[in-house]
């Protein structure tokens, strides 16, 4: 029998908290084009086990639904976290337009009590441990919003294919209901850097699964450094690069010849014949590469002064 090509109206449901803490935190790939990641780099390679049909995922309006919450200044560790997240959300909306919908919950920050693990013997059960006062910090409504939106879209016939990016069992009931009451295909992408410890409850409810997101997929799915907006452009935060301190020193060092940061980045992102056809922006990730770029800039400035 000939292979059939199933064209499925597809929507991606992303748990932003899970994606960030499971895969993006500490990486240089946070300036991520969510639509490109899934529709260009993940979904084209999806196969449903036991089926000979090839899936073609057709993007719907609001093809990506991104569930997140604004970081609170009360809990943000980095000084620029709030501003960086705001820039990213604006960049996504300006770049993807109707292809994305950002649906926000909120952070709950309350004083509470909890049992302290005994520092000398962690086998002591909670009932015998000291009670201490703590700050309880939780992201609220994200999983509820995601579960309800996905079920609504499936039951009203808006989609043929729902892809969940999460490792959170709280949405399992939604997947069960979608499978019970609709013919919508379900995919689950676990936002991890490797395939360890996928949530089996979610995996068992899916028609297909991906147990990790690899580095090459993230690398190929980055937004442009500058995203134009109606009033103001959104620029990738310096702290979201691999080596922000080194990058800042390069910016400072190059000011005599490239005072405009935008022009400097054009130079940094191009292969340089004087640096073995490497991109300076990639070179500064290693210590040797950083010093080579620094030496080249200093040499260039010196030659201009002569």
Short mmCIF file of N, CA and C in Angstrom, two decimals, residues 16-97:
data_model
loop_
_atom_site.label_atom_id
_atom_site.label_comp_id
_atom_site.label_asym_id
_atom_site.label_seq_id
_atom_site.Cartn_x
_atom_site.Cartn_y
_atom_site.Cartn_z
N UNK A 16 6.16 27.12 29.46
CA UNK A 16 7.37 27.94 29.48
C UNK A 16 8.28 27.64 30.65
N UNK A 17 7.71 27.40 31.82
CA UNK A 17 8.49 27.09 33.01
C UNK A 17 9.28 25.80 32.80
N UNK A 18 8.60 24.77 32.29
CA UNK A 18 9.25 23.49 32.03
C UNK A 18 10.33 23.60 30.97
N UNK A 19 10.05 24.34 29.91
CA UNK A 19 11.03 24.51 28.84
C UNK A 19 12.27 25.22 29.35
N UNK A 20 12.07 26.26 30.14
CA UNK A 20 13.22 27.03 30.63
C UNK A 20 14.07 26.20 31.59
N UNK A 21 13.45 25.65 32.62
CA UNK A 21 14.22 24.93 33.63
C UNK A 21 14.66 23.54 33.18
N UNK A 22 13.94 22.96 32.23
CA UNK A 22 14.33 21.64 31.74
C UNK A 22 15.41 21.68 30.68
N UNK A 23 15.43 22.77 29.87
CA UNK A 23 16.34 22.75 28.72
C UNK A 23 17.15 24.03 28.51
N UNK A 24 16.61 25.20 28.82
CA UNK A 24 17.25 26.45 28.40
C UNK A 24 18.11 27.12 29.47
N UNK A 25 17.80 26.91 30.74
CA UNK A 25 18.55 27.59 31.79
C UNK A 25 20.03 27.24 31.70
N UNK A 26 20.86 28.27 31.76
CA UNK A 26 22.30 28.06 31.69
C UNK A 26 22.84 27.87 30.29
N UNK A 27 21.95 27.86 29.29
CA UNK A 27 22.40 27.68 27.90
C UNK A 27 22.50 29.04 27.22
N UNK A 28 23.05 29.05 26.02
CA UNK A 28 23.16 30.28 25.22
C UNK A 28 22.04 30.38 24.20
N UNK A 29 21.00 29.56 24.36
CA UNK A 29 19.95 29.47 23.34
C UNK A 29 18.59 29.97 23.81
N UNK A 30 18.58 30.87 24.78
CA UNK A 30 17.29 31.34 25.32
C UNK A 30 16.55 32.28 24.37
N UNK A 31 17.27 32.90 23.43
CA UNK A 31 16.65 33.82 22.45
C UNK A 31 16.06 32.97 21.32
N UNK A 32 15.04 32.21 21.67
CA UNK A 32 14.60 31.08 20.85
C UNK A 32 13.34 31.40 20.05
N UNK A 33 13.40 31.07 18.75
CA UNK A 33 12.23 31.17 17.88
C UNK A 33 11.43 29.88 18.04
N UNK A 34 10.38 29.94 18.83
CA UNK A 34 9.62 28.73 19.19
C UNK A 34 8.94 28.11 17.98
N UNK A 35 8.45 28.93 17.08
CA UNK A 35 7.79 28.42 15.87
C UNK A 35 8.80 27.67 15.00
N UNK A 36 9.95 28.26 14.80
CA UNK A 36 10.99 27.64 13.96
C UNK A 36 11.49 26.34 14.56
N UNK A 37 11.68 26.33 15.88
CA UNK A 37 12.18 25.13 16.54
C UNK A 37 11.29 23.93 16.23
N UNK A 38 10.00 24.10 16.40
CA UNK A 38 9.11 22.94 16.26
C UNK A 38 8.67 22.68 14.82
N UNK A 39 8.26 23.71 14.10
CA UNK A 39 7.74 23.47 12.75
C UNK A 39 8.85 23.20 11.73
N UNK A 40 10.06 23.71 11.97
CA UNK A 40 11.15 23.49 11.01
C UNK A 40 12.13 22.40 11.45
N UNK A 41 12.30 22.21 12.75
CA UNK A 41 13.38 21.35 13.21
C UNK A 41 12.96 20.12 14.01
N UNK A 42 11.72 20.05 14.44
CA UNK A 42 11.26 18.87 15.18
C UNK A 42 10.17 18.12 14.41
N UNK A 43 9.10 18.80 14.07
CA UNK A 43 7.94 18.14 13.47
C UNK A 43 8.19 17.48 12.11
N UNK A 44 9.06 18.03 11.25
CA UNK A 44 9.28 17.36 9.95
C UNK A 44 9.78 15.92 10.07
N UNK A 45 10.30 15.54 11.23
CA UNK A 45 10.89 14.21 11.39
C UNK A 45 10.03 13.29 12.26
N UNK A 46 8.80 13.71 12.51
CA UNK A 46 7.91 12.93 13.37
C UNK A 46 7.28 11.77 12.61
N UNK A 47 7.31 10.61 13.24
CA UNK A 47 6.61 9.43 12.74
C UNK A 47 5.78 8.86 13.88
N UNK A 48 4.57 8.41 13.56
CA UNK A 48 3.74 7.75 14.56
C UNK A 48 4.05 6.26 14.53
N UNK A 49 4.52 5.68 15.63
CA UNK A 49 4.85 4.25 15.66
C UNK A 49 3.68 3.39 15.21
N UNK A 50 3.97 2.43 14.33
CA UNK A 50 2.94 1.53 13.85
C UNK A 50 2.15 2.05 12.68
N UNK A 51 2.43 3.28 12.25
CA UNK A 51 1.71 3.87 11.12
C UNK A 51 2.65 4.04 9.94
N UNK A 52 2.14 3.83 8.74
CA UNK A 52 2.95 4.06 7.53
C UNK A 52 2.71 5.45 6.97
N UNK A 53 1.86 6.21 7.63
CA UNK A 53 1.51 7.54 7.13
C UNK A 53 2.52 8.58 7.59
N UNK A 54 2.93 9.40 6.66
CA UNK A 54 3.82 10.51 6.97
C UNK A 54 2.97 11.70 7.41
N UNK A 55 3.43 12.40 8.45
CA UNK A 55 2.70 13.55 8.96
C UNK A 55 3.29 14.83 8.38
N UNK A 56 2.43 15.68 7.84
CA UNK A 56 2.82 17.04 7.50
C UNK A 56 2.05 17.96 8.43
N UNK A 57 2.79 18.67 9.28
CA UNK A 57 2.15 19.56 10.26
C UNK A 57 1.88 20.91 9.62
N UNK A 58 0.62 21.26 9.51
CA UNK A 58 0.21 22.54 8.92
C UNK A 58 -0.07 23.51 10.05
N UNK A 59 0.66 24.63 10.06
CA UNK A 59 0.51 25.61 11.13
C UNK A 59 -0.86 26.28 11.08
N UNK A 60 -1.54 26.33 12.21
CA UNK A 60 -2.80 27.05 12.33
C UNK A 60 -2.51 28.48 12.76
N UNK A 61 -3.54 29.33 12.80
CA UNK A 61 -3.36 30.63 13.45
C UNK A 61 -3.08 30.36 14.92
N UNK A 62 -2.22 31.18 15.52
CA UNK A 62 -1.74 30.89 16.87
C UNK A 62 -1.20 29.47 16.92
N UNK A 63 -0.30 29.18 15.98
CA UNK A 63 0.26 27.82 15.88
C UNK A 63 1.05 27.44 17.12
N UNK A 64 1.55 28.46 17.83
CA UNK A 64 2.25 28.22 19.09
C UNK A 64 1.48 28.93 20.20
N UNK A 65 1.11 28.19 21.22
CA UNK A 65 0.55 28.79 22.43
C UNK A 65 1.58 28.59 23.54
N UNK A 66 2.06 29.72 24.03
CA UNK A 66 3.19 29.74 24.97
C UNK A 66 2.66 30.18 26.33
N UNK A 67 2.75 29.28 27.31
CA UNK A 67 2.18 29.51 28.63
C UNK A 67 3.30 29.84 29.60
N UNK A 68 3.23 31.03 30.19
CA UNK A 68 4.33 31.50 31.02
C UNK A 68 3.79 32.45 32.08
N UNK A 69 4.69 33.05 32.85
CA UNK A 69 4.32 34.06 33.84
C UNK A 69 5.45 35.07 33.92
N UNK A 70 5.09 36.33 34.15
CA UNK A 70 6.11 37.36 34.28
C UNK A 70 6.92 37.14 35.55
N UNK A 71 8.24 37.19 35.42
CA UNK A 71 9.12 37.03 36.57
C UNK A 71 8.88 38.19 37.55
N UNK A 72 8.86 37.88 38.82
CA UNK A 72 8.72 38.92 39.84
C UNK A 72 10.10 39.41 40.26
N UNK A 73 10.22 40.72 40.42
CA UNK A 73 11.49 41.29 40.89
C UNK A 73 11.85 40.78 42.28
N UNK A 74 10.86 40.33 43.02
CA UNK A 74 11.11 39.83 44.38
C UNK A 74 11.92 38.53 44.38
N UNK A 75 11.85 37.78 43.28
CA UNK A 75 12.53 36.48 43.26
C UNK A 75 13.60 36.38 42.17
N UNK A 76 13.68 37.37 41.29
CA UNK A 76 14.65 37.32 40.19
C UNK A 76 16.06 37.42 40.74
N UNK A 77 16.91 36.44 40.41
CA UNK A 77 18.29 36.44 40.91
C UNK A 77 19.16 37.43 40.14
N UNK A 78 19.03 37.46 38.82
CA UNK A 78 19.82 38.37 38.00
C UNK A 78 19.12 39.72 37.93
N UNK A 79 19.91 40.78 37.93
CA UNK A 79 19.35 42.12 37.91
C UNK A 79 18.56 42.45 36.67
N UNK A 80 18.89 41.77 35.56
CA UNK A 80 18.22 42.08 34.29
C UNK A 80 17.15 41.06 33.91
N UNK A 81 16.81 40.14 34.81
CA UNK A 81 15.89 39.05 34.47
C UNK A 81 14.53 39.55 34.01
N UNK A 82 13.97 40.50 34.74
CA UNK A 82 12.63 41.01 34.41
C UNK A 82 12.65 41.68 33.05
N UNK A 83 13.63 42.56 32.83
CA UNK A 83 13.73 43.28 31.56
C UNK A 83 14.03 42.33 30.41
N UNK A 84 14.89 41.35 30.63
CA UNK A 84 15.25 40.40 29.57
C UNK A 84 14.04 39.57 29.15
N UNK A 85 13.26 39.11 30.12
CA UNK A 85 12.06 38.34 29.78
C UNK A 85 11.07 39.19 29.00
N UNK A 86 10.91 40.45 29.42
CA UNK A 86 9.98 41.35 28.73
C UNK A 86 10.43 41.56 27.28
N UNK A 87 11.73 41.75 27.08
CA UNK A 87 12.25 41.91 25.72
C UNK A 87 11.98 40.67 24.87
N UNK A 88 12.16 39.51 25.47
CA UNK A 88 11.96 38.26 24.74
C UNK A 88 10.50 38.09 24.33
N UNK A 89 9.58 38.33 25.25
CA UNK A 89 8.16 38.21 24.92
C UNK A 89 7.76 39.18 23.81
N UNK A 90 8.28 40.41 23.88
CA UNK A 90 7.98 41.39 22.84
C UNK A 90 8.57 40.96 21.50
N UNK A 91 9.79 40.42 21.54
CA UNK A 91 10.44 39.94 20.31
C UNK A 91 9.63 38.82 19.67
N UNK A 92 9.15 37.89 20.49
CA UNK A 92 8.34 36.79 19.96
C UNK A 92 7.08 37.32 19.27
N UNK A 93 6.39 38.26 19.92
CA UNK A 93 5.14 38.78 19.36
C UNK A 93 5.39 39.56 18.08
N UNK A 94 6.47 40.36 18.05
CA UNK A 94 6.76 41.15 16.85
C UNK A 94 7.26 40.30 15.70
N UNK A 95 8.00 39.25 16.01
CA UNK A 95 8.58 38.40 14.96
C UNK A 95 7.57 37.39 14.43
N UNK A 96 6.83 36.77 15.33
CA UNK A 96 5.92 35.69 14.92
C UNK A 96 4.49 36.16 14.66
N UNK A 97 4.15 37.35 15.16
CA UNK A 97 2.84 37.96 14.91
C UNK A 97 1.70 36.99 15.26
#
